[in-house]
mmCIF file of C-alpha atoms in Angstrom:
data_model
loop_
_atom_site.group_PDB
_atom_site.id
_atom_site.type_symbol
_atom_site.label_atom_id
_atom_site.label_comp_id
_atom_site.label_asym_id
_atom_site.label_seq_id
_atom_site.Cartn_x
_atom_site.Cartn_y
_atom_site.Cartn_z
ATOM 1 C CA MET A 292 -173.585 -107.414 -8.613
ATOM 2 C CA THR A 293 -175.472 -108.291 -11.909
ATOM 3 C CA ASN A 294 -173.800 -110.091 -14.891
ATOM 4 C CA GLU A 295 -174.248 -106.855 -16.907
ATOM 5 C CA LEU A 296 -172.348 -104.825 -14.411
ATOM 6 C CA LEU A 297 -169.527 -107.385 -14.154
ATOM 7 C CA TRP A 298 -169.392 -107.456 -18.014
ATOM 8 C CA LEU A 299 -168.761 -103.645 -17.984
ATOM 9 C CA ALA A 300 -166.325 -103.990 -15.166
ATOM 10 C CA LEU A 301 -164.402 -106.668 -17.085
ATOM 11 C CA LEU A 302 -164.390 -104.556 -20.238
ATOM 12 C CA VAL A 303 -162.863 -101.539 -18.455
ATOM 13 C CA LEU A 304 -160.291 -103.676 -16.584
ATOM 14 C CA ASN A 305 -159.320 -105.398 -19.821
ATOM 15 C CA PHE A 306 -158.642 -102.179 -21.638
ATOM 16 C CA GLY A 307 -157.146 -100.736 -18.522
ATOM 17 C CA LEU A 308 -154.559 -103.513 -18.373
ATOM 18 C CA ILE A 309 -153.770 -103.183 -22.062
ATOM 19 C CA ILE A 310 -152.995 -99.450 -21.432
ATOM 20 C CA LEU A 311 -150.792 -100.180 -18.428
ATOM 21 C CA ALA A 312 -148.884 -102.848 -20.386
ATOM 22 C CA TRP A 313 -148.311 -100.236 -23.161
ATOM 23 C CA TYR A 314 -147.519 -97.513 -20.854
ATOM 24 C CA PHE A 315 -144.892 -99.330 -18.763
ATOM 25 C CA TRP A 316 -143.313 -101.629 -21.454
ATOM 26 C CA GLY A 317 -144.398 -100.409 -24.827
ATOM 27 C CA LYS A 318 -144.158 -102.921 -27.591
ATOM 28 C CA PRO A 319 -143.061 -105.889 -25.435
ATOM 29 C CA GLY A 320 -145.835 -105.255 -22.978
ATOM 30 C CA LEU A 321 -148.448 -105.596 -25.845
ATOM 31 C CA LEU A 322 -146.813 -108.725 -27.215
ATOM 32 C CA VAL A 323 -147.156 -110.237 -23.919
ATOM 33 C CA TRP A 324 -150.621 -109.157 -23.418
ATOM 34 C CA ILE A 325 -151.697 -110.709 -26.758
ATOM 35 C CA ALA A 326 -150.322 -113.985 -25.469
ATOM 36 C CA ILE A 327 -152.197 -113.556 -22.283
ATOM 37 C CA ALA A 328 -155.372 -112.700 -23.989
ATOM 38 C CA GLY A 329 -155.303 -115.676 -26.161
ATOM 39 C CA ILE A 330 -154.980 -118.197 -23.413
ATOM 40 C CA THR A 331 -157.379 -116.395 -21.086
ATOM 41 C CA ALA A 332 -160.159 -116.101 -23.703
ATOM 42 C CA ASN A 333 -159.963 -119.780 -24.553
ATOM 43 C CA LEU A 334 -160.413 -120.611 -20.834
ATOM 44 C CA GLN A 335 -163.209 -118.126 -20.273
ATOM 45 C CA VAL A 336 -165.065 -119.250 -23.433
ATOM 46 C CA SER A 337 -166.090 -122.498 -21.609
ATOM 47 C CA LYS A 338 -168.457 -120.670 -19.362
ATOM 48 C CA THR A 339 -171.850 -119.481 -20.620
ATOM 49 C CA VAL A 340 -173.650 -116.706 -18.849
ATOM 50 C CA ILE A 341 -176.906 -114.604 -19.396
ATOM 51 C CA LEU A 342 -176.071 -111.107 -20.642
ATOM 52 C CA PHE A 343 -178.875 -108.487 -21.387
ATOM 53 C CA GLY A 344 -181.366 -111.378 -21.851
ATOM 54 C CA MET A 345 -179.130 -113.285 -24.166
ATOM 55 C CA THR A 346 -176.973 -116.447 -23.683
ATOM 56 C CA ALA A 347 -173.347 -115.721 -24.305
ATOM 57 C CA THR A 348 -169.820 -117.177 -23.620
ATOM 58 C CA LEU A 349 -167.254 -115.362 -21.597
ATOM 59 C CA GLY A 350 -164.077 -114.658 -23.303
ATOM 60 C CA ASN A 351 -165.523 -112.195 -25.781
ATOM 61 C CA ILE A 352 -164.116 -109.078 -24.030
ATOM 62 C CA VAL A 353 -160.633 -110.473 -23.479
ATOM 63 C CA TYR A 354 -160.510 -111.843 -27.074
ATOM 64 C CA ALA A 355 -162.019 -108.763 -28.738
ATOM 65 C CA GLY A 356 -159.771 -106.560 -26.609
ATOM 66 C CA SER A 357 -156.683 -108.152 -28.179
ATOM 67 C CA PHE A 358 -157.529 -106.317 -31.398
ATOM 68 C CA LEU A 359 -156.872 -103.045 -29.447
ATOM 69 C CA ALA A 360 -153.343 -104.284 -28.852
ATOM 70 C CA THR A 361 -152.834 -105.234 -32.397
ATOM 71 C CA ASP A 362 -154.158 -101.860 -33.681
ATOM 72 C CA ILE A 363 -151.815 -99.907 -31.364
ATOM 73 C CA LEU A 364 -148.887 -102.024 -32.791
ATOM 74 C CA SER A 365 -150.127 -101.528 -36.327
ATOM 75 C CA GLU A 366 -150.501 -97.653 -35.921
ATOM 76 C CA ARG A 367 -147.243 -97.074 -34.216
ATOM 77 C CA PHE A 368 -144.892 -99.744 -35.616
ATOM 78 C CA GLY A 369 -146.478 -100.991 -38.783
ATOM 79 C CA LYS A 370 -147.972 -104.103 -40.341
ATOM 80 C CA LYS A 371 -144.910 -106.368 -39.634
ATOM 81 C CA CYS A 372 -144.797 -105.721 -35.918
ATOM 82 C CA ALA A 373 -148.686 -106.287 -35.616
ATOM 83 C CA THR A 374 -148.394 -109.664 -37.612
ATOM 84 C CA ARG A 375 -145.726 -110.765 -35.217
ATOM 85 C CA GLY A 376 -148.047 -110.193 -32.369
ATOM 86 C CA VAL A 377 -150.863 -112.238 -34.068
ATOM 87 C CA TRP A 378 -148.417 -115.212 -34.608
ATOM 88 C CA ILE A 379 -147.180 -114.869 -30.954
ATOM 89 C CA GLY A 380 -150.875 -115.176 -29.820
ATOM 90 C CA PHE A 381 -151.557 -118.064 -32.194
ATOM 91 C CA PHE A 382 -148.406 -119.883 -30.844
ATOM 92 C CA SER A 383 -149.405 -119.319 -27.316
ATOM 93 C CA ILE A 384 -152.870 -120.714 -27.675
ATOM 94 C CA LEU A 385 -151.553 -123.777 -29.627
ATOM 95 C CA ALA A 386 -148.662 -124.422 -27.117
ATOM 96 C CA PHE A 387 -150.913 -124.033 -24.089
ATOM 97 C CA THR A 388 -153.560 -126.381 -25.609
ATOM 98 C CA VAL A 389 -150.904 -129.071 -26.470
ATOM 99 C CA LEU A 390 -149.317 -128.924 -23.126
ATOM 100 C CA MET A 391 -152.493 -129.238 -21.270
ATOM 101 C CA GLN A 392 -153.764 -132.157 -23.325
ATOM 102 C CA LEU A 393 -150.502 -133.956 -22.573
ATOM 103 C CA ALA A 394 -151.022 -133.217 -18.899
ATOM 104 C CA LEU A 395 -154.461 -134.923 -19.058
ATOM 105 C CA LEU A 396 -152.659 -138.170 -20.182
ATOM 106 C CA PHE A 397 -150.819 -138.550 -16.883
ATOM 107 C CA ALA A 398 -152.378 -141.144 -14.666
ATOM 108 C CA PRO A 399 -153.537 -139.207 -11.520
ATOM 109 C CA ALA A 400 -152.435 -140.383 -8.034
ATOM 110 C CA PRO A 401 -155.115 -142.236 -5.906
ATOM 111 C CA SER A 402 -155.379 -139.151 -3.692
ATOM 112 C CA ASP A 403 -155.749 -136.622 -6.679
ATOM 113 C CA GLU A 404 -159.025 -134.604 -6.784
ATOM 114 C CA MET A 405 -158.161 -132.396 -9.876
ATOM 115 C CA GLN A 406 -158.214 -134.827 -12.716
ATOM 116 C CA LEU A 407 -161.868 -134.728 -13.433
ATOM 117 C CA HIS A 408 -162.041 -130.920 -13.184
ATOM 118 C CA LEU A 409 -159.052 -130.680 -15.503
ATOM 119 C CA VAL A 410 -160.698 -132.982 -18.033
ATOM 120 C CA ALA A 411 -163.818 -130.924 -17.882
ATOM 121 C CA LEU A 412 -161.879 -127.720 -18.524
ATOM 122 C CA PHE A 413 -159.250 -128.806 -20.927
ATOM 123 C CA GLY A 414 -160.588 -131.833 -22.572
ATOM 124 C CA LEU A 415 -161.581 -129.851 -25.582
ATOM 125 C CA LEU A 416 -162.899 -131.284 -28.813
ATOM 126 C CA PRO A 417 -160.301 -131.085 -31.634
ATOM 127 C CA ARG A 418 -162.982 -129.331 -33.835
ATOM 128 C CA ILE A 419 -163.565 -126.681 -31.330
ATOM 129 C CA VAL A 420 -159.756 -126.034 -30.915
ATOM 130 C CA LEU A 421 -159.340 -125.976 -34.690
ATOM 131 C CA ALA A 422 -162.267 -123.436 -35.065
ATOM 132 C CA SER A 423 -160.765 -121.274 -32.410
ATOM 133 C CA LEU A 424 -157.375 -121.219 -33.965
ATOM 134 C CA ALA A 425 -158.646 -120.690 -37.480
ATOM 135 C CA ALA A 426 -160.991 -117.941 -36.493
ATOM 136 C CA TYR A 427 -158.163 -116.168 -34.513
ATOM 137 C CA LEU A 428 -155.682 -116.202 -37.455
ATOM 138 C CA VAL A 429 -158.057 -115.309 -40.171
ATOM 139 C CA SER A 430 -159.726 -112.423 -38.298
ATOM 140 C CA GLN A 431 -156.522 -110.940 -36.756
ATOM 141 C CA SER A 432 -154.777 -111.116 -40.063
ATOM 142 C CA HIS A 433 -157.739 -109.311 -41.718
ATOM 143 C CA ASP A 434 -157.700 -106.756 -39.004
ATOM 144 C CA ILE A 435 -154.028 -105.888 -39.616
ATOM 145 C CA TRP A 436 -154.456 -105.730 -43.500
ATOM 146 C CA ALA A 437 -157.763 -103.708 -43.262
ATOM 147 C CA PHE A 438 -156.191 -101.225 -40.637
ATOM 148 C CA GLN A 439 -153.387 -100.473 -43.032
ATOM 149 C CA PHE A 440 -155.757 -100.336 -45.968
ATOM 150 C CA TRP A 441 -157.939 -97.677 -44.534
ATOM 151 C CA LYS A 442 -155.003 -95.808 -42.983
ATOM 152 C CA LYS A 443 -153.600 -95.296 -46.623
ATOM 153 C CA ARG A 444 -156.981 -94.152 -48.051
ATOM 154 C CA PHE A 445 -158.034 -92.008 -45.011
ATOM 155 C CA PRO A 446 -154.855 -91.199 -43.111
ATOM 156 C CA GLY A 447 -156.464 -88.547 -40.962
ATOM 157 C CA PRO A 448 -159.340 -90.114 -38.814
ATOM 158 C CA LEU A 449 -157.771 -92.825 -36.551
ATOM 159 C CA TRP A 450 -161.277 -93.759 -35.237
ATOM 160 C CA LEU A 451 -162.352 -94.597 -38.750
ATOM 161 C CA ARG A 452 -159.763 -97.146 -39.649
ATOM 162 C CA ASN A 453 -159.896 -98.614 -36.162
ATOM 163 C CA ASN A 454 -163.662 -99.206 -36.202
ATOM 164 C CA LEU A 455 -163.859 -100.317 -39.932
ATOM 165 C CA SER A 456 -161.065 -102.866 -39.634
ATOM 166 C CA THR A 457 -162.038 -104.170 -36.187
ATOM 167 C CA GLY A 458 -165.838 -104.326 -36.905
ATOM 168 C CA VAL A 459 -165.473 -106.528 -40.030
ATOM 169 C CA SER A 460 -162.759 -108.519 -38.408
ATOM 170 C CA GLN A 461 -165.096 -109.465 -35.537
ATOM 171 C CA LEU A 462 -167.714 -110.494 -37.976
ATOM 172 C CA ILE A 463 -165.081 -112.816 -39.824
ATOM 173 C CA ASP A 464 -164.109 -114.237 -36.487
ATOM 174 C CA SER A 465 -167.700 -115.145 -35.502
ATOM 175 C CA LEU A 466 -168.377 -116.673 -38.949
ATOM 176 C CA VAL A 467 -165.278 -118.760 -39.253
ATOM 177 C CA PHE A 468 -165.570 -120.174 -35.723
ATOM 178 C CA THR A 469 -169.252 -120.809 -35.995
ATOM 179 C CA LEU A 470 -168.970 -122.584 -39.452
ATOM 180 C CA ILE A 471 -166.017 -124.753 -38.413
ATOM 181 C CA ALA A 472 -167.137 -125.671 -35.008
ATOM 182 C CA PHE A 473 -171.015 -126.175 -35.375
ATOM 183 C CA LEU A 474 -171.739 -127.029 -39.290
ATOM 184 C CA GLY A 475 -173.708 -130.115 -39.246
ATOM 185 C CA VAL A 476 -174.186 -129.928 -35.474
ATOM 186 C CA PHE A 477 -176.776 -127.307 -35.136
ATOM 187 C CA PRO A 478 -179.550 -126.283 -37.461
ATOM 188 C CA ALA A 479 -178.904 -123.253 -39.677
ATOM 189 C CA GLY A 480 -181.158 -121.122 -37.649
ATOM 190 C CA VAL A 481 -179.363 -121.803 -34.421
ATOM 191 C CA MET A 482 -176.013 -121.069 -36.094
ATOM 192 C CA VAL A 483 -177.219 -117.843 -37.322
ATOM 193 C CA GLU A 484 -178.326 -116.810 -33.854
ATOM 194 C CA ILE A 485 -174.906 -117.920 -32.452
ATOM 195 C CA VAL A 486 -173.152 -115.721 -35.050
ATOM 196 C CA ILE A 487 -175.483 -112.693 -34.365
ATOM 197 C CA THR A 488 -175.237 -112.817 -30.607
ATOM 198 C CA THR A 489 -171.500 -113.311 -30.360
ATOM 199 C CA TYR A 490 -170.907 -110.658 -33.051
ATOM 200 C CA LEU A 491 -172.937 -108.119 -31.198
ATOM 201 C CA PHE A 492 -171.108 -108.314 -27.997
ATOM 202 C CA LYS A 493 -167.718 -108.379 -29.894
ATOM 203 C CA LEU A 494 -168.822 -105.300 -31.884
ATOM 204 C CA VAL A 495 -169.764 -103.346 -28.728
ATOM 205 C CA VAL A 496 -166.111 -104.042 -27.353
ATOM 206 C CA ALA A 497 -164.724 -102.956 -30.722
ATOM 207 C CA LEU A 498 -166.553 -99.656 -30.749
ATOM 208 C CA LEU A 499 -165.675 -99.044 -27.059
ATOM 209 C CA ASP A 500 -161.985 -99.527 -27.523
ATOM 210 C CA THR A 501 -161.632 -96.429 -29.696
ATOM 211 C CA PRO A 502 -161.162 -93.920 -26.773
ATOM 212 C CA PHE A 503 -158.489 -96.337 -25.277
ATOM 213 C CA LEU A 504 -156.689 -96.350 -28.648
ATOM 214 C CA TYR A 505 -156.354 -92.668 -28.587
ATOM 215 C CA LEU A 506 -155.448 -92.807 -24.954
ATOM 216 C CA ALA A 507 -152.672 -95.192 -25.629
ATOM 217 C CA LEU A 508 -151.013 -93.280 -28.382
ATOM 218 C CA ALA A 509 -151.237 -90.068 -26.221
ATOM 219 C CA LEU A 510 -149.508 -91.759 -23.277
ATOM 220 C CA ARG A 511 -146.612 -92.682 -25.553
ATOM 221 C CA PRO A 512 -146.372 -90.134 -28.270
ATOM 222 C CA GLN A 513 -143.125 -91.233 -29.305
ATOM 223 C CA GLU A 514 -141.898 -94.778 -30.410
ATOM 224 C CA GLY A 515 -138.987 -94.685 -28.067
ATOM 225 C CA ALA A 516 -138.635 -94.145 -24.299
ATOM 226 C CA SER A 517 -141.233 -95.183 -21.782
ATOM 227 C CA PRO A 518 -142.495 -92.416 -19.559
ATOM 228 C CA ALA A 519 -142.071 -94.641 -16.614
ATOM 229 C CA SER A 520 -138.781 -96.478 -17.217
ATOM 230 C CA GLY A 521 -136.992 -94.221 -19.557
ATOM 231 C CA GLU A 522 -136.355 -97.245 -21.785
ATOM 232 C CA GLU A 523 -138.012 -99.010 -24.749
#
C-alpha cells in the first residue's frame, strides 16, 4: 500500500474515531480525544515521509483533526467549552513531555535495550517543544475565536465558519511553529517551503472535515442524552 493511500486511510480513521467518541460519550469523549490527539501528533511528527512527491511529517492529520473536535464543542456548547478543550490538550502535551524527559534521566539497567530508542524518540530539543506548544495554543485559540466571530456574522452556513476559522488557524499554526523552531537554523527559502508544504496538508484535512462536522451534529441533534447510552 502506498503512502498516499495510507494517508487517506489515516484521515478517514482519524475523523471516524472523533465521530465515535462524540456519538458514545458526547462532550467528555471529545475532551479525551483532544488530549489523545495532542500526544499522538507530537509522537508522529518525528517521522518524515514522502507524500504526493513532497517531504512531510506525520502528525498533520491527527493534529489538524483536533480542530474538528473543538469546532463541534464550539458549535454545540460555545466558546468556553471549546477553550477548555484547548487547555486540556495543551496540558496533556506538556505533562507527557515532562514525564518522558524525567524518565530519560533514570539510569538504565545493564540489560536494558530501550534507552537509546527512548532518547531518540523523546529527547526533543527544548526549542521544538516550545514551538509546538506555542503553535498549538495560538492556532487553537484563534480557531475558537474565529468560529464564533463568523457564526455571529453568518449564522446560517456552518461550512463557511468551519472552513474560514480552521483554514486560517492552520496557516497560523504553520507560521508560528516554523518561525520559533527554525528561525536562524534554515535559510528563509527553506522556511517558506516548510510553511507551504505543511499548510497544504493541514488545509486539505481542514476542508475534508466539514462533512464529518455535519455528521457529528446530526448524530447528536440535542445537547443531552447519548443515543447509545441514554446519558450525557
